mmCIF file of C-alpha atoms in Angstrom:
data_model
loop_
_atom_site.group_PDB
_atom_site.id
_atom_site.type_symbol
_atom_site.label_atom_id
_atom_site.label_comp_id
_atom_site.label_asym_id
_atom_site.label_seq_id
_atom_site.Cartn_x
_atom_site.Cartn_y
_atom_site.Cartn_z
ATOM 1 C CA UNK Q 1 20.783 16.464 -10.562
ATOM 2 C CA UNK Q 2 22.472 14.338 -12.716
ATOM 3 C CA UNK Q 3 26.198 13.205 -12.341
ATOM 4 C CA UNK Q 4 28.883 10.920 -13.958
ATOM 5 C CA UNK Q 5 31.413 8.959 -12.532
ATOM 6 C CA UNK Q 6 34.259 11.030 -13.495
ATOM 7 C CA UNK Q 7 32.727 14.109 -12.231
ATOM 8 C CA UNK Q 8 31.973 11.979 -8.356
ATOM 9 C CA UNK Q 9 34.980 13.835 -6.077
ATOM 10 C CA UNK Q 10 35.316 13.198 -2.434
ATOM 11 C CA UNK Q 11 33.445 15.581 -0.345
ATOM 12 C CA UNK Q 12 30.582 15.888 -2.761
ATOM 13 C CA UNK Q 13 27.375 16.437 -1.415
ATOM 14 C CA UNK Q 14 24.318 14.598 -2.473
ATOM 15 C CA UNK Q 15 21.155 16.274 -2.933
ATOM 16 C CA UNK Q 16 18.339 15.532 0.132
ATOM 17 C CA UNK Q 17 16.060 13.052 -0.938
ATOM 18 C CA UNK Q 18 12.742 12.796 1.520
ATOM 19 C CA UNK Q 19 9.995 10.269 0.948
ATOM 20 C CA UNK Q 20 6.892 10.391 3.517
ATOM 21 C CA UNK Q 21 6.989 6.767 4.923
ATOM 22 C CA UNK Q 22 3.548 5.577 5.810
ATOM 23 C CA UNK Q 23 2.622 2.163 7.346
ATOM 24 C CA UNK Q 24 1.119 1.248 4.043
ATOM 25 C CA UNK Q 25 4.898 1.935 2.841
ATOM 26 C CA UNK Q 26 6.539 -0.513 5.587
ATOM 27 C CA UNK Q 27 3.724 -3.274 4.841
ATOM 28 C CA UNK Q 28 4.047 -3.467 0.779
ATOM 29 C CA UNK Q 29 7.604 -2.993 1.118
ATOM 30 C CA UNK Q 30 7.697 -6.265 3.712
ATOM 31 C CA UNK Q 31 5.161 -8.199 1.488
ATOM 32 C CA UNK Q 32 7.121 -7.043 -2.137
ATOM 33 C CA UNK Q 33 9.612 -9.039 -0.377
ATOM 34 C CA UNK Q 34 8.189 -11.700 1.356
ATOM 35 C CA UNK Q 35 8.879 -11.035 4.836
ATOM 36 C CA UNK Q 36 6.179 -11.626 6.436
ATOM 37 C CA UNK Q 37 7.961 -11.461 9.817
ATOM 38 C CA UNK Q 38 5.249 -9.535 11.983
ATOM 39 C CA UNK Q 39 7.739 -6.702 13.247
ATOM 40 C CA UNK Q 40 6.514 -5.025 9.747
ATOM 41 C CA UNK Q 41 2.963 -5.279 9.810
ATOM 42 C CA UNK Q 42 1.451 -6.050 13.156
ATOM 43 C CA UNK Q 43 1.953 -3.408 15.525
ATOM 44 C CA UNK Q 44 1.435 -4.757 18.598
ATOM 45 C CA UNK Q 45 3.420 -7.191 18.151
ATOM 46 C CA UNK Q 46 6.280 -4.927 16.978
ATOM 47 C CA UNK Q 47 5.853 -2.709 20.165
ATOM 48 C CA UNK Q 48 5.405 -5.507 22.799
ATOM 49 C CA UNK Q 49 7.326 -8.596 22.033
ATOM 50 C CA UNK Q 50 10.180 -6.811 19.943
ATOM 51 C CA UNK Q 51 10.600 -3.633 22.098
ATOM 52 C CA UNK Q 52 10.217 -0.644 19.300
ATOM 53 C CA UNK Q 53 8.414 2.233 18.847
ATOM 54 C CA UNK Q 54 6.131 0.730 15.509
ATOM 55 C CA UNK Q 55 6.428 -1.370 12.606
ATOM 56 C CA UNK Q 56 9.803 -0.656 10.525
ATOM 57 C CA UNK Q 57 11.346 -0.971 6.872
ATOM 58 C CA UNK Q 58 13.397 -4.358 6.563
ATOM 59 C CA UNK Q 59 16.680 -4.604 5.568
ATOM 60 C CA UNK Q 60 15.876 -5.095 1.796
ATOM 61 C CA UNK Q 61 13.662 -2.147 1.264
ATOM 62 C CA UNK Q 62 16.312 0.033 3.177
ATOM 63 C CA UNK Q 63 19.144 -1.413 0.749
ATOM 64 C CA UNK Q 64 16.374 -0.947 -1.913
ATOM 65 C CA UNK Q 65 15.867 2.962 -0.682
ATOM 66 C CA UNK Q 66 19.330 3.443 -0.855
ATOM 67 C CA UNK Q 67 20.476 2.361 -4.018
ATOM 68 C CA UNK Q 68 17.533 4.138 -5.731
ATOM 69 C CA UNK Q 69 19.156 8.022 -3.624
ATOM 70 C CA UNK Q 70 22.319 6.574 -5.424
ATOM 71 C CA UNK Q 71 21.483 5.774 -8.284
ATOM 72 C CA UNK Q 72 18.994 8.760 -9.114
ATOM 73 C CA UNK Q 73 21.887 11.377 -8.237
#
């Protein structure tokens, strides 16, 4: 779906968008931007010393993810 600015109206849904988010996905994502924080590649430490479940996106590849639903609507 395709839609212009002066068609956008409040209340407007957008179309789902899923993406099957592997740990290869968190890892290039991480290195694409040079984080090479360990939270997004080494699971251990991820799960011990941070606290959380697994590895996880950063911030830039969420922004990243979000302007591409955006802009592809």
């Amino acid at each position: 779906m395709s839609v212009l600015f002066d068609d956008v109206k409040g209340g407007l849904e957008l179309e789902p968008l899923s993406y099957d988010v592997t740990a290869t996905t968190v890892v290039l994502g991480a290195l694409a931007t040079r984080d090479w924080r360990p939270m997004h590649h080494d699971y251990r430490f991820a799960t011990e010393r941070n606290g959380v479940r697994d590895i996880f996106l950063n911030a830039p590849n969420q922004a990243a993810w979000f302007e591409r639903y955006v802009t592809d609507w």
